[in-house]
């Protein structure tokens, strides 16, 4: 007798994830429209690529047992709504710390040392001879890095910065003395971090508190040679204020892995600036990390479907 498959709704799940789910799972294509048959049928949800899941969507999935998120950030899921409905939410913390920290350093180096502008120049007809006065960047070694959000990823950024002989400042809501001892980082007030840092790296989650955390006031506190790096989430930075700060050279440059909206409209003025380096949300996009994220997503899903505690629960 054929056993019934377990219906799970997912958004554009890649082949590797589908394969790991196995034949007993039926993947229903994402459909959150009113009266959606997928919502009526699903017992699990996999959020891949950050689709929004709020309380009203949860209410339209009467048999929902688990939400399994591919990724650590869960700002696109209403966690309180899930909690009040006793729906467990899983995510993939830890496995992406190194790759996301690597990418933070990639943006730091690219913005400071003209990697992207230099690449374009080196391919252009204008590059006729080596001129030592061209494209002089900012020294990374010995410059001060300020990390906003010294959590799992932020700590890995700090480790890498130490290898570049960078003094590291950090700001969290709570001071982390164990991290200070282990990593040799210094806790400072938020405004002092902005004033003293050559690079400001955003590695905090997106919450109500961190929405527009960096705006006109914050740019006015940064050094004119300062560089902003956003590896967190787009809405942590006020993009109009960022454009004004970059265009007027109130700050020197910015590196963005995330934007609001994502992607930016193709005509967005930020995309016309040469002192901006932008990547399409590549923080955790490395081969081994992606593989582990998929494993963790599937393990959380399976646990939730069978009523067990999730191995990695929000
Ligand atoms: P985590 O371990 O929870 O660390 C977050 C840190 O942010 C904590 O140290 C926390 O300290 C601090 N924080 C929270 N609210 C803050 C606030 N209002 N002001 C200042 N600091 C605050 O998280 P994680 O695993 O490192 O991930 C961090 C975020 O990175 C994720 O939520 C996600 O949005 C983003 N991310 C992006 C990519 C990418 O591809 N670009 C990849 C992975 C993750 P306190 O609680 O003491 O404030």
Coordinates of C-alpha atoms and ligand atoms in Angstrom, one line a residue:
X1 CA 0.0 0.0 0.0
X2 CA 1.4 3.4 -1.0
X3 CA 2.1 5.7 2.0
X4 CA 0.9 9.2 1.7
X5 CA 3.6 11.9 1.2
X6 CA 4.0 14.7 3.7
X7 CA 3.1 18.0 2.0
X8 CA 5.5 20.9 2.7
X9 CA 5.4 24.3 1.1
X10 CA 8.6 25.9 -0.2
X11 CA 9.7 28.7 -2.4
X12 CA 11.9 27.8 -5.3
X13 CA 13.7 25.1 -3.4
X14 CA 16.9 24.0 -5.2
X15 CA 17.5 20.4 -6.4
X16 CA 20.0 19.7 -3.6
X17 CA 17.4 20.6 -0.9
X18 CA 14.6 18.7 -2.7
X19 CA 16.9 15.6 -2.9
X20 CA 17.8 15.8 0.7
X21 CA 14.1 16.0 1.7
X22 CA 13.6 12.5 0.2
X23 CA 10.7 10.9 -1.6
X24 CA 8.4 10.9 1.4
X25 CA 8.0 14.7 1.2
X26 CA 5.8 16.3 -1.4
X27 CA 7.0 19.8 -2.2
X28 CA 4.2 22.3 -2.8
X29 CA 5.1 25.4 -4.8
X30 CA 4.9 28.6 -2.8
X31 CA 1.4 30.1 -3.1
X32 CA 0.2 32.5 -0.4
X33 CA -2.7 33.9 -2.4
X34 CA -6.2 33.9 -0.8
X35 CA -7.7 30.4 -0.9
X36 CA -4.3 28.8 -1.8
X37 CA -4.6 25.0 -1.9
X38 CA -0.9 24.7 -0.9
X39 CA -1.6 26.6 2.3
X40 CA -4.6 24.4 3.1
X41 CA -2.6 21.2 2.6
X42 CA 0.9 22.0 3.9
X43 CA 2.0 20.7 7.3
X44 CA 5.4 22.3 7.1
X45 CA 6.9 25.4 5.5
X46 CA 10.5 25.9 4.2
X47 CA 11.5 29.5 3.8
X48 CA 14.2 29.7 1.2
X49 CA 15.2 33.1 -0.1
X50 CA 13.3 35.0 2.7
X51 CA 9.6 35.0 1.8
X52 CA 7.5 36.8 4.3
X53 CA 5.6 34.6 6.8
X54 CA 3.3 36.5 9.2
X55 CA 0.5 35.5 11.6
X56 CA -2.2 35.7 8.9
X57 CA -0.4 33.3 6.6
X58 CA 0.2 30.9 9.6
X59 CA -3.6 31.0 10.2
X60 CA -4.2 29.9 6.7
X61 CA -2.1 26.8 7.2
X62 CA -4.4 24.9 9.6
X63 CA -2.1 21.9 10.0
X64 CA 1.2 23.7 10.2
X65 CA 3.7 21.9 12.5
X66 CA 7.0 23.7 11.7
X67 CA 8.6 26.5 9.8
X68 CA 12.2 25.8 8.8
X69 CA 14.3 28.7 7.6
X70 CA 17.3 28.4 5.3
X71 CA 19.5 31.0 6.9
X72 CA 20.1 32.5 10.3
X73 CA 18.3 35.8 10.0
X74 CA 14.5 35.5 10.6
X75 CA 13.3 39.1 10.2
X76 CA 11.0 37.9 7.4
X77 CA 9.1 35.6 9.8
X78 CA 6.9 36.9 12.6
X79 CA 8.5 35.0 15.5
X80 CA 6.0 36.2 18.1
X81 CA 3.1 35.1 15.9
X82 CA 4.7 31.6 15.6
X83 CA 5.4 31.4 19.3
X84 CA 1.8 32.4 20.2
X85 CA 0.6 29.6 17.9
X86 CA 3.2 27.2 19.3
X87 CA 4.7 26.6 15.8
X88 CA 8.4 26.0 16.2
X89 CA 10.7 28.0 13.9
X90 CA 14.1 26.6 12.9
X91 CA 17.1 28.4 11.4
X92 CA 20.8 27.6 10.5
X93 CA 23.0 29.5 13.0
X94 CA 26.8 28.9 13.2
X95 CA 27.5 27.1 9.9
X96 CA 27.6 30.4 8.0
X97 CA 29.7 32.5 10.4
X98 CA 33.0 32.0 8.7
X99 CA 31.7 32.4 5.1
X100 CA 29.8 35.6 6.1
X101 CA 32.8 37.0 7.9
X102 CA 35.0 36.2 4.9
X103 CA 32.6 38.2 2.7
X104 CA 32.6 41.1 5.2
X105 CA 36.4 41.2 4.7
X106 CA 36.0 40.9 1.0
X107 CA 33.8 44.0 1.0
X108 CA 36.2 45.8 3.4
X109 CA 39.2 45.1 1.2
X110 CA 37.3 45.9 -2.0
X111 CA 36.0 49.2 -0.8
X112 CA 39.3 50.3 0.8
X113 CA 41.6 49.2 -2.0
X114 CA 39.6 50.0 -5.1
X115 CA 39.3 46.4 -6.2
X116 CA 36.1 46.9 -8.3
X117 CA 37.0 50.3 -9.7
X118 CA 40.5 49.0 -10.4
X119 CA 39.2 45.9 -12.2
X120 CA 37.1 48.1 -14.5
X121 CA 40.1 50.4 -15.1
X122 CA 42.5 47.6 -15.8
X123 CA 40.1 46.3 -18.5
X124 CA 39.6 49.7 -20.0
X125 CA 41.5 51.5 -22.8
X126 CA 42.5 54.2 -20.3
X127 CA 45.0 51.8 -18.6
X128 CA 48.0 52.6 -20.8
X129 CA 50.8 52.5 -18.3
X130 CA 51.5 51.8 -14.6
X131 CA 51.1 55.1 -12.7
X132 CA 51.9 54.9 -8.9
X133 CA 49.7 57.9 -8.2
X134 CA 46.5 56.2 -9.5
X135 CA 43.7 54.7 -7.4
X136 CA 45.3 55.1 -4.0
X137 CA 43.2 53.5 -1.4
X138 CA 43.0 53.4 2.4
X139 CA 45.4 51.3 4.3
X140 CA 43.6 48.4 5.9
X141 CA 46.4 47.2 8.2
X142 CA 46.3 49.2 11.4
X143 CA 43.0 50.9 10.7
X144 CA 40.3 50.6 13.3
X145 CA 37.3 48.4 12.7
X146 CA 34.0 49.0 14.6
X147 CA 31.6 46.1 14.6
X148 CA 27.9 46.7 15.4
X149 CA 26.6 43.3 16.5
X150 CA 29.5 41.3 17.9
X151 CA 27.6 38.0 17.8
X152 CA 28.5 34.7 16.0
X153 CA 29.4 36.4 12.7
X154 CA 30.7 39.6 14.2
X155 CA 33.2 37.6 16.3
X156 CA 34.5 35.9 13.2
X157 CA 34.9 39.3 11.6
X158 CA 36.9 40.4 14.6
X159 CA 39.2 37.4 14.3
X160 CA 39.9 38.1 10.7
X161 CA 40.5 41.8 11.4
X162 CA 43.0 40.9 14.1
X163 CA 45.0 39.1 11.5
X164 CA 45.1 42.4 9.6
X165 CA 46.5 44.1 12.8
X166 CA 43.3 46.1 13.1
X167 CA 42.2 47.4 16.5
X168 CA 38.6 46.3 16.9
X169 CA 35.8 48.2 18.7
X170 CA 32.4 46.8 19.1
X171 CA 28.9 47.8 20.2
X172 CA 26.2 45.4 21.3
X173 CA 23.3 46.2 23.6
X174 CA 25.1 44.0 26.2
X175 CA 28.8 44.2 26.8
X176 CA 30.5 40.8 26.2
X177 CA 33.5 40.6 28.5
X178 CA 34.3 37.0 27.6
X179 CA 34.6 38.1 23.9
X180 CA 36.8 41.0 25.0
X181 CA 39.2 38.7 26.8
X182 CA 39.2 36.1 24.0
X183 CA 39.4 38.4 21.0
X184 CA 41.1 41.6 22.4
X185 CA 38.1 43.8 21.3
X186 CA 37.0 47.0 23.0
X187 CA 33.5 47.9 24.0
X188 CA 32.4 51.4 23.2
X189 CA 29.2 53.4 23.1
X190 CA 27.5 53.4 19.7
X191 CA 28.3 57.1 18.9
X192 CA 32.0 56.6 19.9
X193 CA 32.2 53.6 17.6
X194 CA 31.0 55.7 14.7
X195 CA 33.4 58.5 15.6
X196 CA 36.5 56.4 16.1
X197 CA 36.2 53.7 13.4
X198 CA 37.8 53.7 10.0
X199 CA 35.5 50.9 9.0
X200 CA 32.0 50.4 10.5
X201 CA 30.7 46.8 9.9
X202 CA 27.1 46.1 10.5
X203 CA 26.6 42.5 11.7
X204 CA 23.5 42.8 13.8
X205 CA 20.1 41.3 13.1
X206 CA 17.3 43.4 11.6
X207 CA 14.8 44.2 14.4
X208 CA 12.6 47.2 15.2
X209 CA 15.5 48.7 17.1
X210 CA 18.0 48.3 14.3
X211 CA 15.7 49.5 11.4
X212 CA 17.4 52.7 10.1
X213 CA 20.1 52.4 12.7
X214 CA 22.4 54.2 10.4
X215 CA 21.0 57.4 9.0
X216 CA 22.0 61.1 8.5
X217 CA 22.9 61.6 12.2
X218 CA 25.2 58.5 12.2
X219 CA 26.9 59.5 8.9
X220 CA 27.6 62.9 10.4
X221 CA 29.5 61.2 13.2
X222 CA 31.6 59.0 11.0
X223 CA 35.0 60.1 9.7
X224 CA 35.1 61.6 6.2
X225 CA 37.5 58.8 5.4
X226 CA 35.1 56.3 7.0
X227 CA 33.8 53.2 5.2
X228 CA 30.4 51.5 6.0
X229 CA 29.9 47.8 5.4
X230 CA 26.5 46.3 5.6
X231 CA 26.4 42.5 5.9
X232 CA 23.3 42.6 8.1
X233 CA 20.0 43.5 6.3
X234 CA 19.2 46.4 4.0
X235 CA 16.7 48.2 6.3
X236 CA 19.5 48.7 8.9
X237 CA 20.7 51.5 6.7
X238 CA 18.6 54.5 5.6
X239 CA 19.4 54.4 1.9
X240 CA 18.5 58.0 1.1
X241 CA 20.9 59.1 3.8
X242 CA 23.5 56.7 2.5
X243 CA 23.2 58.1 -1.0
X244 CA 23.6 61.6 0.3
X245 CA 26.6 60.6 2.5
X246 CA 28.4 58.9 -0.4
X247 CA 27.5 61.4 -3.1
X248 CA 28.7 64.3 -1.0
X249 CA 31.7 62.3 0.2
X250 CA 30.6 62.8 3.8
X251 CA 32.0 59.3 4.1
X252 CA 34.5 57.7 1.7
X253 CA 32.8 54.6 0.6
X254 CA 30.3 51.8 1.4
X255 CA 30.2 48.1 0.8
X256 CA 26.7 46.5 0.7
X257 CA 25.8 42.9 0.6
X258 CA 22.2 43.6 1.3
X259 CA 19.8 46.4 0.4
X260 CA 16.2 47.6 0.8
X261 CA 14.5 46.7 -1.3
X262 CA 16.5 43.7 -2.6
X263 CA 17.4 44.0 -5.4
X264 CA 17.5 47.8 -5.7
X265 CA 15.5 49.1 -8.7
X266 CA 17.9 49.3 -11.6
X267 CA 17.6 53.1 -11.8
X268 CA 18.4 53.5 -8.1
X269 CA 20.9 56.4 -7.7
X270 CA 23.1 54.3 -5.4
X271 CA 23.9 52.0 -8.3
X272 CA 25.5 55.0 -10.2
X273 CA 28.1 55.7 -7.5
X274 CA 31.7 54.5 -7.9
X275 CA 32.4 54.7 -4.2
X276 CA 29.9 51.9 -3.6
X277 CA 30.7 48.2 -3.9
X278 CA 27.6 46.1 -4.0
X279 CA 27.1 42.3 -4.0
X280 CA 23.8 40.4 -4.4
X281 CA 23.4 39.0 -0.8
X282 CA 26.4 36.6 -1.0
X283 CA 27.3 36.5 2.7
X284 CA 26.8 32.8 3.2
X285 CA 27.1 31.8 -0.5
X286 CA 30.0 29.4 -0.4
X287 CA 29.9 25.7 -1.4
X288 CA 30.4 24.0 2.0
X289 CA 28.3 26.6 3.9
X290 CA 25.4 26.2 1.5
X291 CA 25.5 22.4 1.8
X292 CA 25.5 22.6 5.6
X293 CA 22.6 25.1 5.5
X294 CA 20.5 22.7 3.5
X295 CA 21.3 19.9 5.9
X296 CA 20.3 21.9 8.9
X297 CA 17.1 23.2 7.2
X298 CA 16.1 19.6 6.4
X299 CA 17.0 18.3 9.9
X300 CA 14.9 21.1 11.5
X301 CA 12.0 20.3 9.2
X302 CA 12.0 16.6 9.9
X303 CA 12.2 17.2 13.6
X304 CA 9.2 19.5 13.5
X305 CA 7.2 17.3 11.3
X306 CA 7.6 14.4 13.8
X307 CA 6.9 16.5 16.8
X308 CA 10.5 16.5 18.1
X309 CA 12.4 19.5 19.4
X310 CA 14.2 21.3 16.6
X311 CA 18.0 20.9 16.7
X312 CA 18.4 24.7 15.9
X313 CA 15.4 26.6 17.1
X314 CA 14.9 30.4 17.0
Ligands
LIG1 P1 23.9 36.7 16.6 O1 24.9 35.7 16.9 O2 22.5 36.6 17.2 O3 24.5 38.1 16.8 C1 23.8 39.3 16.7 C2 24.6 40.3 17.5 O4 23.9 41.6 17.3 C3 24.6 40.1 19.0 O5 25.9 40.3 19.5 C4 23.6 41.1 19.6 O6 24.1 41.5 20.9 C5 23.8 42.2 18.5 N1 22.6 43.1 18.5 C6 21.3 42.8 18.5 N2 20.5 43.8 18.5 C7 21.4 44.9 18.5 C8 21.2 46.3 18.6 N3 19.9 46.8 18.6 N4 22.2 47.1 18.5 C9 23.5 46.6 18.5 N5 23.7 45.3 18.5 C10 22.7 44.4 18.5 O7 23.6 36.7 15.0 P2 24.5 36.2 13.8 O8 24.3 34.7 13.6 O9 25.9 36.7 14.0 O10 23.8 36.9 12.6 C11 23.6 38.3 12.6 C12 22.8 38.8 11.4 O11 23.6 38.7 10.2 C13 21.6 37.9 11.0 O12 20.5 38.2 11.8 C14 21.4 38.2 9.6 O13 20.4 39.2 9.4 C15 22.7 38.7 9.1 N6 23.3 37.7 8.1 C16 23.5 38.1 6.8 C17 24.1 37.3 5.9 C18 24.3 37.7 4.5 O14 24.3 36.9 3.6 N7 24.6 39.0 4.3 C19 24.4 36.0 6.2 C20 24.2 35.6 7.5 C21 23.6 36.4 8.5 P3 23.0 42.1 22.0 O15 21.9 41.1 22.0 O16 23.8 42.2 23.2 O17 22.7 43.4 21.5

